[in-house]
Structures are given as structure tokens and as C-alpha cells.
Amino acid sequence: MNVQDKNNLNSKLKETGFVTINNFLDGESIQAIDKELKNISTTNINKGDKRGYYPVRARAKIIKLLKFDISSIKSSLVLEKIAKKLELKKIAESFFNNKAHLHMIDSYYSPISNKNVIDWHSDMTFNPKINYKINNASLKFFFYLTDVQSDNGCLAYLPYSNFVTKAVANLILQKKIEPTPYWNLFELRNLVLSKNNKNLILDMVGEEKFNSFIKNTEFIEDKIKDTKKFDIEMKKGGAIIFDEFGIHRGAMPSKTPRQVLRYLYRKN
């Protein structure tokens, strides 16, 4: 990726909250990843299963070593080498305008199903039960290790939605909006359209982004509560890079299983 490509990527990422890169992984990297992550599919390691997490901090690697889990450490080193080759850290630092670090690596497998892997949501909704910090938001590098299409495992992302969810989180922290659940899109849309909240959010994100969010989320009011409009179809080796504040969902893997590899970077 040349300097111009990197500048275009970072510009679009900051503008819309996400970018897509087809064939981000070359053949050599795909071969190395397939070798290291073969057990993800063979042992059916699903989303959230700790066996699919790979240690990135020294302390985590020491714990794995004490447990004689050498294979996880080896896989982590291979995956970190690929991240360095792709300059993921530099992309994250450009997005944050700040130094960044690799926070997490994981991979998971989703078998054929007639249900979405995960419905429309934001990963960074306010949670009063934890020490919530805006700076804890990650930039996610979401690599496909299988081909995906609409209704078959693809991710969808609502452009500009990250600005709205970030505004809501800030307003809650400033105690200008009452803390209410808004993990899913239906809850978030109701919160945003509330008479007491609408103008506050408008002032923070501007009319263009606000109106885009309202228009793009109308589908959640329908009976099906889903749309294919924002589906991102990709071949194995492609990647989606996105701000986890944004609203996204994983479609049902209705025809073939889905496997992904994720790198999460956070601001230092």
C-alpha cells in the first residue's frame, strides 16, 4: 500500500467510520493464518470462546507459558508478525492521531445458521456497571478467512453512525442525557429521537450526519428489522477496518460457515 493509498484509506476511515480492503492478506499470509488457526473451525470455537483469544501482552504470554500453552504463544507471534507486515498499528495511530497499541487478537467460527451472527449494535455503548472510558474504544481490523455474501455471513456497517453513538456516550458522561440501555439499534434510535436528546446530539454531530443516521436506520422500525443495503460482501483475505462505536451486524451464515480473524487496537 503506497502513501497515497494510505492517505485515502485514513481519510475515508475518519469520514465514514469504516473502510474495506479486498485482498488485504496475500497468499503467504493466508497460508500462515490457516495453519495457525485450523483448530478454530475443527473444534467449532464460537464468538466469545476464550480458546479463540491469543495473548498479546507480556503478562498474558507468561500465563500461557506457565500453563504450558505453547501453541497459543506461537500462534500469537505469527499473527503479530502479519499485523506488523500490514502496518496495522500505523493505520490505527493515524486514525486516533495518537500512539496506539494492540489490545486483542481473536478468531472465531460461525457454523451454518438461519440466525444472524449478531444483530445491529454498537460495541461501545455506555455501561454504568463498568469504568466506562471513551478512549477505550478500539479500531477493529476484521479479516475474513472465508468468502461471505449477503445472507451468508457478511458484516454490514452504517456509515457515520459512530459519530452519533460517540455523541450519546459523551452526553451521558456529561450527565446531559439520562443513562439508558441502547446496545441494540432499536434502543439507540429511540434514544436519539427523544425530544430531550435530539437537539443535544444535533449540536454535536451536525445535521448532515444526524439526518443520515435517522434515514439509514428507518429499517429497524419494520417487521423484519434488517436490511441488506449496507452489506459488505468480500472474498477470503479481505478486511473491514472500523470504529467500534459504529453500528454494525453480522449476517446469518446461511449457506457456508464463516471464520474471521480480528485485531483490536486502542489509543495509548
Short mmCIF file of C-alpha atoms in Angstrom, two decimals:
data_model
loop_
_atom_site.label_atom_id
_atom_site.label_comp_id
_atom_site.label_asym_id
_atom_site.label_seq_id
_atom_site.Cartn_x
_atom_site.Cartn_y
_atom_site.Cartn_z
CA MET A 1 0.00 0.00 0.00
CA ASN A 2 1.60 3.27 -1.13
CA VAL A 3 1.45 6.64 0.64
CA GLN A 4 -1.49 7.88 -1.46
CA ASP A 5 -3.48 4.72 -0.76
CA LYS A 6 -2.80 5.08 2.97
CA ASN A 7 -3.89 8.72 2.93
CA ASN A 8 -7.11 7.84 1.08
CA LEU A 9 -7.78 4.97 3.48
CA ASN A 10 -7.32 7.12 6.57
CA SER A 11 -9.38 9.94 5.13
CA LYS A 12 -12.34 7.66 4.38
CA LEU A 13 -11.99 5.86 7.72
CA LYS A 14 -12.22 9.13 9.64
CA GLU A 15 -15.06 10.37 7.47
CA THR A 16 -17.41 7.37 7.46
CA GLY A 17 -16.16 5.20 10.33
CA PHE A 18 -15.08 2.26 8.16
CA VAL A 19 -13.14 1.18 5.08
CA THR A 20 -12.90 -2.08 3.14
CA ILE A 21 -9.77 -3.57 1.61
CA ASN A 22 -10.10 -6.51 -0.76
CA ASN A 23 -7.19 -8.97 -0.81
CA PHE A 24 -5.56 -7.28 2.19
CA LEU A 25 -3.98 -10.62 3.07
CA ASP A 26 -1.62 -12.06 0.47
CA GLY A 27 -1.35 -15.77 -0.26
CA GLU A 28 1.59 -16.30 2.08
CA SER A 29 -0.22 -14.64 4.99
CA ILE A 30 -3.41 -16.60 4.35
CA GLN A 31 -1.46 -19.85 4.32
CA ALA A 32 0.24 -18.98 7.62
CA ILE A 33 -3.06 -17.98 9.24
CA ASP A 34 -4.87 -21.10 8.03
CA LYS A 35 -2.12 -23.22 9.54
CA GLU A 36 -2.18 -21.48 12.93
CA LEU A 37 -5.98 -21.16 13.21
CA LYS A 38 -7.01 -24.53 11.85
CA ASN A 39 -8.34 -25.57 15.28
CA ILE A 40 -10.86 -22.69 15.29
CA SER A 41 -13.03 -24.44 12.72
CA THR A 42 -12.16 -28.05 13.56
CA THR A 43 -13.13 -27.60 17.23
CA ASN A 44 -16.01 -25.18 16.49
CA ILE A 45 -14.72 -22.25 18.54
CA ASN A 46 -17.56 -19.72 18.51
CA LYS A 47 -17.65 -15.98 19.16
CA GLY A 48 -16.61 -15.19 22.75
CA ASP A 49 -14.93 -18.54 23.38
CA LYS A 50 -11.69 -17.78 25.24
CA ARG A 51 -9.90 -20.53 23.32
CA GLY A 52 -10.05 -18.22 20.32
CA TYR A 53 -8.11 -15.42 22.06
CA TYR A 54 -4.37 -15.05 21.51
CA PRO A 55 -2.09 -13.36 24.09
CA VAL A 56 -0.63 -10.01 23.04
CA ARG A 57 0.65 -8.60 26.34
CA ALA A 58 3.76 -9.98 28.05
CA ARG A 59 1.78 -10.90 31.18
CA ALA A 60 -0.76 -12.88 29.16
CA LYS A 61 2.03 -14.74 27.37
CA ILE A 62 3.69 -15.60 30.68
CA ILE A 63 0.40 -17.00 31.98
CA LYS A 64 0.05 -19.12 28.84
CA LEU A 65 3.65 -20.28 29.28
CA LEU A 66 3.02 -21.30 32.90
CA LYS A 67 0.04 -23.30 31.66
CA PHE A 68 2.28 -24.93 29.02
CA ASP A 69 0.07 -23.47 26.29
CA ILE A 70 2.95 -23.00 23.88
CA SER A 71 0.76 -23.27 20.79
CA SER A 72 -1.22 -20.12 21.68
CA ILE A 73 2.00 -18.15 22.15
CA LYS A 74 3.37 -19.43 18.84
CA SER A 75 0.15 -18.54 17.02
CA SER A 76 0.14 -15.10 18.60
CA LEU A 77 3.68 -14.40 17.41
CA VAL A 78 2.75 -15.44 13.86
CA LEU A 79 -0.36 -13.22 13.91
CA GLU A 80 1.57 -10.28 15.35
CA LYS A 81 4.17 -10.64 12.60
CA ILE A 82 1.41 -10.43 9.98
CA ALA A 83 -0.04 -7.34 11.70
CA LYS A 84 3.38 -5.70 11.55
CA LYS A 85 3.74 -6.59 7.88
CA LEU A 86 0.37 -4.96 7.14
CA GLU A 87 1.27 -1.92 9.26
CA LEU A 88 -1.96 -2.14 11.24
CA LYS A 89 -0.50 -0.14 14.12
CA LYS A 90 0.34 2.77 11.80
CA ILE A 91 -3.21 2.77 10.42
CA ALA A 92 -4.61 2.83 13.95
CA GLU A 93 -2.30 5.64 15.03
CA SER A 94 -3.28 7.71 12.02
CA PHE A 95 -6.96 7.16 12.85
CA PHE A 96 -6.52 8.09 16.52
CA ASN A 97 -3.98 10.87 15.84
CA ASN A 98 -2.17 9.30 18.75
CA LYS A 99 0.11 6.41 19.66
CA ALA A 100 -1.77 3.13 19.78
CA HIS A 101 -1.21 -0.44 20.94
CA LEU A 102 -2.51 -3.88 20.01
CA HIS A 103 -5.18 -4.68 22.59
CA MET A 104 -6.53 -8.03 21.42
CA ILE A 105 -6.35 -10.73 18.75
CA ASP A 106 -9.06 -13.33 18.38
CA SER A 107 -10.62 -15.65 15.85
CA TYR A 108 -13.94 -17.46 15.83
CA TYR A 109 -16.06 -19.77 13.72
CA SER A 110 -19.77 -19.48 12.98
CA PRO A 111 -21.46 -22.66 11.68
CA ILE A 112 -24.30 -22.56 9.14
CA SER A 113 -27.35 -20.97 10.76
CA ASN A 114 -30.63 -19.22 9.98
CA LYS A 115 -29.87 -16.55 12.60
CA ASN A 116 -27.57 -13.54 12.38
CA VAL A 117 -24.16 -13.99 13.97
CA ILE A 118 -25.05 -10.79 15.80
CA ASP A 119 -27.80 -8.22 15.24
CA TRP A 120 -27.39 -4.45 14.70
CA HIS A 121 -25.49 -2.97 17.64
CA SER A 122 -22.58 -0.81 18.82
CA ASP A 123 -19.68 -2.29 20.77
CA MET A 124 -19.17 0.89 22.80
CA THR A 125 -22.49 1.62 24.48
CA PHE A 126 -22.46 3.22 27.91
CA ASN A 127 -22.43 0.75 30.78
CA PRO A 128 -22.79 2.20 34.30
CA LYS A 129 -21.57 -1.07 35.83
CA ILE A 130 -18.04 -0.64 34.48
CA ASN A 131 -15.46 2.16 34.46
CA TYR A 132 -16.58 3.44 31.07
CA LYS A 133 -14.00 5.44 29.13
CA ILE A 134 -14.41 6.90 25.65
CA ASN A 135 -10.72 6.28 24.94
CA ASN A 136 -11.23 2.54 25.43
CA ALA A 137 -12.89 2.33 22.02
CA SER A 138 -10.98 0.14 19.58
CA LEU A 139 -10.27 0.34 15.90
CA LYS A 140 -11.10 -3.13 14.61
CA PHE A 141 -9.38 -4.94 11.77
CA PHE A 142 -11.88 -7.61 10.73
CA PHE A 143 -10.36 -10.19 8.36
CA TYR A 144 -12.45 -12.78 6.56
CA LEU A 145 -11.00 -16.29 6.43
CA THR A 146 -13.95 -17.48 4.32
CA ASP A 147 -15.90 -15.90 1.46
CA VAL A 148 -19.03 -14.02 2.62
CA GLN A 149 -22.11 -12.61 0.89
CA SER A 150 -25.47 -11.08 1.80
CA ASP A 151 -27.44 -13.58 3.90
CA ASN A 152 -24.23 -15.55 4.24
CA GLY A 153 -22.03 -14.18 6.98
CA CYS A 154 -21.13 -10.72 5.72
CA LEU A 155 -20.73 -7.75 8.04
CA ALA A 156 -22.74 -4.57 7.48
CA TYR A 157 -21.80 -1.13 8.84
CA LEU A 158 -23.86 2.06 8.99
CA PRO A 159 -21.69 4.94 7.75
CA TYR A 160 -21.40 7.92 10.12
CA SER A 161 -23.17 6.02 12.91
CA ASN A 162 -20.00 6.14 15.01
CA PHE A 163 -20.37 9.92 15.35
CA VAL A 164 -23.89 9.57 16.76
CA THR A 165 -23.08 6.80 19.26
CA LYS A 166 -19.96 8.66 20.40
CA ALA A 167 -22.02 11.82 20.93
CA VAL A 168 -24.56 9.88 23.00
CA ALA A 169 -21.80 8.38 25.16
CA ASN A 170 -20.20 11.80 25.73
CA LEU A 171 -23.54 13.37 26.63
CA ILE A 172 -24.24 10.61 29.15
CA LEU A 173 -20.82 11.10 30.72
CA GLN A 174 -21.54 14.84 30.88
CA LYS A 175 -24.86 13.96 32.59
CA LYS A 176 -26.84 15.75 29.90
CA ILE A 177 -28.59 12.54 28.86
CA GLU A 178 -30.03 10.00 31.26
CA PRO A 179 -28.15 6.66 31.16
CA THR A 180 -30.45 4.23 29.38
CA PRO A 181 -29.79 0.91 27.60
CA TYR A 182 -29.00 1.35 23.92
CA TRP A 183 -26.89 -1.65 22.96
CA ASN A 184 -29.14 -2.54 20.03
CA LEU A 185 -30.13 -0.22 17.18
CA PHE A 186 -33.82 -0.03 18.09
CA GLU A 187 -33.00 1.29 21.56
CA LEU A 188 -30.39 3.71 20.22
CA ARG A 189 -32.75 5.15 17.59
CA ASN A 190 -35.45 5.77 20.20
CA LEU A 191 -32.93 7.47 22.46
CA VAL A 192 -31.62 9.69 19.66
CA LEU A 193 -35.12 10.72 18.52
CA SER A 194 -36.23 11.58 22.05
CA LYS A 195 -37.29 15.22 22.22
CA ASN A 196 -34.92 15.92 25.12
CA ASN A 197 -31.90 14.38 23.37
CA LYS A 198 -32.28 15.21 19.69
CA ASN A 199 -31.06 18.81 19.77
CA LEU A 200 -28.11 17.96 22.01
CA ILE A 201 -26.94 15.29 19.58
CA LEU A 202 -27.60 17.53 16.57
CA ASP A 203 -25.36 20.21 18.07
CA MET A 204 -22.53 17.71 18.41
CA VAL A 205 -22.67 15.88 15.07
CA GLY A 206 -24.36 18.35 12.74
CA GLU A 207 -27.48 17.99 10.60
CA GLU A 208 -25.87 16.02 7.76
CA LYS A 209 -24.60 13.16 9.91
CA PHE A 210 -27.67 13.20 12.15
CA ASN A 211 -30.14 13.05 9.26
CA SER A 212 -28.07 10.36 7.55
CA PHE A 213 -28.25 8.24 10.69
CA ILE A 214 -32.03 8.68 11.02
CA LYS A 215 -32.63 7.83 7.36
CA ASN A 216 -30.26 4.86 7.34
CA THR A 217 -31.89 3.34 10.42
CA GLU A 218 -35.53 3.54 9.36
CA PHE A 219 -35.47 -0.18 8.56
CA ILE A 220 -35.28 -1.07 12.26
CA GLU A 221 -38.88 0.11 12.62
CA ASP A 222 -40.07 -2.50 10.09
CA LYS A 223 -41.22 -6.01 10.94
CA ILE A 224 -38.02 -7.69 9.68
CA LYS A 225 -35.76 -5.15 11.46
CA ASP A 226 -32.93 -5.75 9.00
CA THR A 227 -31.68 -4.57 5.61
CA LYS A 228 -29.16 -5.72 3.01
CA LYS A 229 -28.42 -2.17 1.91
CA PHE A 230 -25.21 -1.92 3.90
CA ASP A 231 -23.94 -5.49 3.43
CA ILE A 232 -20.24 -5.77 2.60
CA GLU A 233 -19.54 -8.87 0.51
CA MET A 234 -15.91 -10.00 0.48
CA LYS A 235 -13.63 -12.82 -0.54
CA LYS A 236 -11.32 -14.64 1.85
CA GLY A 237 -8.38 -12.38 2.68
CA GLY A 238 -10.41 -9.18 2.54
CA ALA A 239 -10.78 -6.91 5.55
CA ILE A 240 -13.06 -4.30 7.03
CA ILE A 241 -11.47 -1.71 9.30
CA PHE A 242 -13.96 0.10 11.52
CA ASP A 243 -14.52 2.28 14.55
CA GLU A 244 -16.29 0.04 17.06
CA PHE A 245 -18.51 2.94 18.13
CA GLY A 246 -20.36 2.47 14.83
CA ILE A 247 -23.48 0.38 14.34
CA HIS A 248 -22.85 -2.95 12.61
CA ARG A 249 -24.18 -6.51 12.37
CA GLY A 250 -23.03 -9.95 11.24
CA ALA A 251 -25.41 -11.64 8.79
CA MET A 252 -26.53 -15.24 9.14
CA PRO A 253 -24.10 -17.76 7.63
CA SER A 254 -26.99 -19.44 5.81
CA LYS A 255 -25.01 -21.27 3.11
CA THR A 256 -21.47 -21.79 4.38
CA PRO A 257 -19.72 -21.47 7.75
CA ARG A 258 -17.87 -18.24 8.50
CA GLN A 259 -14.48 -17.74 10.13
CA VAL A 260 -12.92 -14.40 10.98
CA LEU A 261 -9.73 -13.03 12.48
CA ARG A 262 -9.83 -9.77 14.44
CA TYR A 263 -7.16 -7.34 15.62
CA LEU A 264 -8.21 -4.59 18.05
CA TYR A 265 -6.06 -1.51 18.55
CA ARG A 266 -6.58 1.12 21.24
CA LYS A 267 -5.22 4.58 21.87
CA ASN A 268 -2.33 4.69 24.36
#
